[in-house]
Coordinates of C-alpha atoms in Angstrom, one line a residue:
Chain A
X1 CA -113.9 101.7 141.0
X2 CA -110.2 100.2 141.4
X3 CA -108.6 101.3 145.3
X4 CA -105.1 102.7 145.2
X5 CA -103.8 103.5 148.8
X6 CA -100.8 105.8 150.2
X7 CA -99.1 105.6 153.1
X8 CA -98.5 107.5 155.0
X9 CA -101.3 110.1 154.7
X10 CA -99.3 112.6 157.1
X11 CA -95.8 112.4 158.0
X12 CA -93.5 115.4 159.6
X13 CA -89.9 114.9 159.6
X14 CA -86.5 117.1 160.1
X15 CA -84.3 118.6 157.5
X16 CA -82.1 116.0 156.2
X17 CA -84.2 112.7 156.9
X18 CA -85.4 110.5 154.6
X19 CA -89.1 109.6 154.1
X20 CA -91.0 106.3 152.5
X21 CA -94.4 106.9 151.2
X22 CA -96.0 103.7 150.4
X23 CA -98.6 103.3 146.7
X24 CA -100.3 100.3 146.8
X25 CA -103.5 99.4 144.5
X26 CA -105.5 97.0 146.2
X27 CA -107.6 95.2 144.0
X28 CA -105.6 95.1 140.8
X29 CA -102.2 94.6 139.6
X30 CA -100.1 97.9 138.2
X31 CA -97.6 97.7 135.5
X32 CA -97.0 101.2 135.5
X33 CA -97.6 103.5 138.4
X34 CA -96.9 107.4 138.2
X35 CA -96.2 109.4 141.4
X36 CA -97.0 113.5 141.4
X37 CA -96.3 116.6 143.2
X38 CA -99.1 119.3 143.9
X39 CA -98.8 122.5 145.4
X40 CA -101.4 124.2 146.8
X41 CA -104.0 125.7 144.0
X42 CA -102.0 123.8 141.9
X43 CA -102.3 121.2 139.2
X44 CA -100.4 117.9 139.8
X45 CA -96.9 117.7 138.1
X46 CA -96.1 114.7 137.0
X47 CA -92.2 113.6 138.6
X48 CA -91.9 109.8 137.7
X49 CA -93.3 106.8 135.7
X50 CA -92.7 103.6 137.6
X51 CA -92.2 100.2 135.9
X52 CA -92.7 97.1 137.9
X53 CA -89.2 95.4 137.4
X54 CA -87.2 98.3 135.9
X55 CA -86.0 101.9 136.6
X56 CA -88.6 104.9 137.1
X57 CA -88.6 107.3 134.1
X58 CA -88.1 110.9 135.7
X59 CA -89.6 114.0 134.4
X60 CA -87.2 116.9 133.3
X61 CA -86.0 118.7 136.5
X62 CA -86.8 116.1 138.9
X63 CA -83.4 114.6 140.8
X64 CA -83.5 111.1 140.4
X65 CA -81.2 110.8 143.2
X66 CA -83.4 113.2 145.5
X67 CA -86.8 111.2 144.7
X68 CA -85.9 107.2 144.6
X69 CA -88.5 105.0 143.3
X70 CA -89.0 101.3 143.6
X71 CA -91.8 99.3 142.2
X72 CA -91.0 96.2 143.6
X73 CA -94.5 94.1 142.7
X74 CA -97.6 94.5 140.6
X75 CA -99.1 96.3 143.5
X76 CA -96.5 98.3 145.3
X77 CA -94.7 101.6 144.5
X78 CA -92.5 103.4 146.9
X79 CA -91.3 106.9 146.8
X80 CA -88.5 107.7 148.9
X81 CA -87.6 111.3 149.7
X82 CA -83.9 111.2 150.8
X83 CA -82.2 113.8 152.8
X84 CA -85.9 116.4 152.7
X85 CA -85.8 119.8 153.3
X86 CA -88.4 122.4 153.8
X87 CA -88.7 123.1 150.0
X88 CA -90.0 119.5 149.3
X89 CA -93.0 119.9 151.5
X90 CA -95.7 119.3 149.6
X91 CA -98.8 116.5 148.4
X92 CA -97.5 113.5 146.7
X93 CA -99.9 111.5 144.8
X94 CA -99.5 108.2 143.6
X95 CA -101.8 107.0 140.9
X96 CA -101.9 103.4 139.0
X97 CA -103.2 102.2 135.6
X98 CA -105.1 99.5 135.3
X99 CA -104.4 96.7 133.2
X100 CA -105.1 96.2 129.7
X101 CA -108.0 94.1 128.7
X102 CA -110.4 95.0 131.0
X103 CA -113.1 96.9 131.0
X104 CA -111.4 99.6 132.9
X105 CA -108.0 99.9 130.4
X106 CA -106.8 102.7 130.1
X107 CA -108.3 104.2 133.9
X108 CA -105.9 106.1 136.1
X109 CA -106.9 105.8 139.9
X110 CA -105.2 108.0 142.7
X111 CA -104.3 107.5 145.8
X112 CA -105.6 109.7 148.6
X113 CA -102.4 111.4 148.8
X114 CA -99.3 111.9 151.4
X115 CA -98.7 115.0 153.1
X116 CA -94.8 115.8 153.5
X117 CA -93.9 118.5 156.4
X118 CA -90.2 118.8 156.3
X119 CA -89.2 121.1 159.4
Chain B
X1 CA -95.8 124.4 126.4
X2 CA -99.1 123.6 128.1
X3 CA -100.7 120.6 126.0
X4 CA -103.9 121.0 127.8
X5 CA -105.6 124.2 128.8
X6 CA -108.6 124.9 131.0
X7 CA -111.0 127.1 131.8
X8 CA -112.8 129.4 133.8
X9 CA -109.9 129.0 136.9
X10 CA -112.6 129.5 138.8
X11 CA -116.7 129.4 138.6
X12 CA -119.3 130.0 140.9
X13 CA -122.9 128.5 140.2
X14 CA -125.5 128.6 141.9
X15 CA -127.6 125.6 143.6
X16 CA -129.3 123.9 140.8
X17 CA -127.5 125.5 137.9
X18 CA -125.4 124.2 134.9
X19 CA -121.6 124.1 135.7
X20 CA -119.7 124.0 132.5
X21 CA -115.6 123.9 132.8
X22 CA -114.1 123.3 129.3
X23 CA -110.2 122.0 128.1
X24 CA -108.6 122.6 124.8
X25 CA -105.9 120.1 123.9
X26 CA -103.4 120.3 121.2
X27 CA -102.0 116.9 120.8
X28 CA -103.9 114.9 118.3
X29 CA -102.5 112.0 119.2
X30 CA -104.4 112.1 122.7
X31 CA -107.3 109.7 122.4
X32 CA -108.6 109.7 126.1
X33 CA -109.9 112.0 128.1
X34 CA -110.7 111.6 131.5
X35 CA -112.1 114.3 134.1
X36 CA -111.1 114.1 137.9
X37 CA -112.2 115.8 140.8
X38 CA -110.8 116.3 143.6
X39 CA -111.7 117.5 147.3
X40 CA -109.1 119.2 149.8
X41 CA -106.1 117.3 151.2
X42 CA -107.7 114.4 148.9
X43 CA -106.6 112.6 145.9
X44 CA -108.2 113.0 142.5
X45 CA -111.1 110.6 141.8
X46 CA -112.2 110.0 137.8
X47 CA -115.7 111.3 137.4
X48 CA -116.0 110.5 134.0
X49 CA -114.0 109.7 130.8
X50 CA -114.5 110.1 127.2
X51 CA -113.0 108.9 123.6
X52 CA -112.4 110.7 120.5
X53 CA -115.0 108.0 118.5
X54 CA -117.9 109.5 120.7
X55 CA -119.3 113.5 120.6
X56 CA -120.7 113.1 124.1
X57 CA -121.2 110.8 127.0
X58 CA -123.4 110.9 129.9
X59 CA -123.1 109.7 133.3
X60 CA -126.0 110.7 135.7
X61 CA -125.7 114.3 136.1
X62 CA -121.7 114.7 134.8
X63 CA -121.7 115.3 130.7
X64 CA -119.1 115.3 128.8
X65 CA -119.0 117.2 124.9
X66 CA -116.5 116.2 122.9
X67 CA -115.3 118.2 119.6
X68 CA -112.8 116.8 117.9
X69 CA -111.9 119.0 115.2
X70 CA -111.8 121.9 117.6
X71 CA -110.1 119.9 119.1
X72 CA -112.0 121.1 122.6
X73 CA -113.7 119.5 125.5
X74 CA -116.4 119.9 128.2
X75 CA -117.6 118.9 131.7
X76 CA -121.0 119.8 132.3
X77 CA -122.8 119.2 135.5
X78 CA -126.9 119.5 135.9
X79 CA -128.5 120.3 139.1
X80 CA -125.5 121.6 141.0
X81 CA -125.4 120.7 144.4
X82 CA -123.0 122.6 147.2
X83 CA -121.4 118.9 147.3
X84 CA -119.6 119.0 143.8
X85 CA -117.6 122.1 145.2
X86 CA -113.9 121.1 144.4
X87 CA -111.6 121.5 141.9
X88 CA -111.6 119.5 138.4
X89 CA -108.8 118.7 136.4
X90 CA -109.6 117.7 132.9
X91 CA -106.9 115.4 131.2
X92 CA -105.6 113.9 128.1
X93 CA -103.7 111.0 126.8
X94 CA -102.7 108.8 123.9
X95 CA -102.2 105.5 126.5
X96 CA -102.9 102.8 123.7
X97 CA -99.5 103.9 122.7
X98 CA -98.0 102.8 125.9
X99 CA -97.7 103.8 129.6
X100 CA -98.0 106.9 128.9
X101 CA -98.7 109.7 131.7
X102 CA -102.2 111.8 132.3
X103 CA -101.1 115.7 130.6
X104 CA -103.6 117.6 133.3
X105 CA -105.3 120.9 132.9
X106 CA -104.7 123.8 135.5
X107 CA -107.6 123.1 137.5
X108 CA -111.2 124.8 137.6
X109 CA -112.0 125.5 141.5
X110 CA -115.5 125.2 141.2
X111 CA -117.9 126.4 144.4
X112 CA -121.8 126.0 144.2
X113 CA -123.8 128.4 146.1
X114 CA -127.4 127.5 148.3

């Protein structure tokens, strides 16, 4: 199957820094990339659609100016958490969709996920 | 509104036995349906996926039963093995339509007993 990465896998930072988690597929070329929240025993809610060249689409409730998203190629995504506190300690997921017109349209691959502490 | 819904929460089977975790949608637009698990601290990985022109598809010991005018869904795994204890998230989406996102289920944590 297609390889989406995340980096980093674990990060710990203080209240009121900002964090970059990194969403890279590897061996295919992303239009769209989504980026999700889970909690623990939790489903994973979705908080963005990324476009390569254009704005993210945010999900209701999810601060646009809190989360910043930048899909700056066809295989990179980055989520930026600005000024984190303890409530946006969670698992952040990244997925991709592969391209249309092969034999894996339509598929969704995850990343392994990103761990955000925020002391 | 929850477009997807699945159950059991959570199943215990044991070694050798017939899981069976199953997802009603509501959406008819939705025409793929994918199943993921996933393992602690891990992302989800797709098992195995399904479309509404097919009643059931099989992929070693993962099945999937499709209904459409029930508009219902299954995963069911043969042989359980203490491996395939994690959670699985059944899904749905329309994505011919456009980049549209994965609607996920809650989530079956599923443990298989020796």
């Amino acid at each position: 199957g297609a390889v989406v990465s995340q980096h980093p896998s674990r990060v710990i930072c203080k209240s009121g820094t900002s964090v970059k988690i990194e969403c890279r597929s590897l061996d295919f070329q992303a239009t769209t990339m989504f980026w999700y929240r889970q909690f623990p025993k939790q489903s994973l809610m979705l908080m963005a659609t990324s476009n390569e060249g254009s704005k993210a689409t945010y999900e209701q409730g999810v601060e646009k100016d809190k989360f910043l998203i930048n899909h700056a190629s066809l295989t990179l995504s980055t989520l930026t958490v600005t000024s984190a506190h303890p409530e946006d300690s969670s698992f952040y997921i990244c997925s991709a969709r592969a391209p249309k017109g092969g034999s894996r349209t339509d598929t969704q691959y995850f990343g392994p996920g990103t761990r955000l502490t925020v002391l | 509104q929850q477009q997807v819904k699945q159950s059991p929460q959570s199943l215990i089977v044991q070694k050798g036995g017939i899981s069976i975790i199953n997802c009603a949608y509501e959406n008819t637009a939705f025409d793929y349906f994918p199943w993921y698990q996933q393992f602690p601290g891990k992302g989800p990985a797709l098992l195995i996926a399904i479309r509404p022109d097919v009643s059931e598809k099989k992929e070693g010991r993962f099945t999937i039963s499709f209904n459409k005018s029930a508009k219902q869904f299954s995963l069911h795994i043969m042989d359980s093995q203490p491996g395939d204890s994690a959670t699985y998230f059944c899904a749905a989406t329309f994505p011919r339509s456009g980049n549209t996102p994965l609607v996920f289920g809650k989530g079956t944590r599923l443990s298989v007993i020796a």
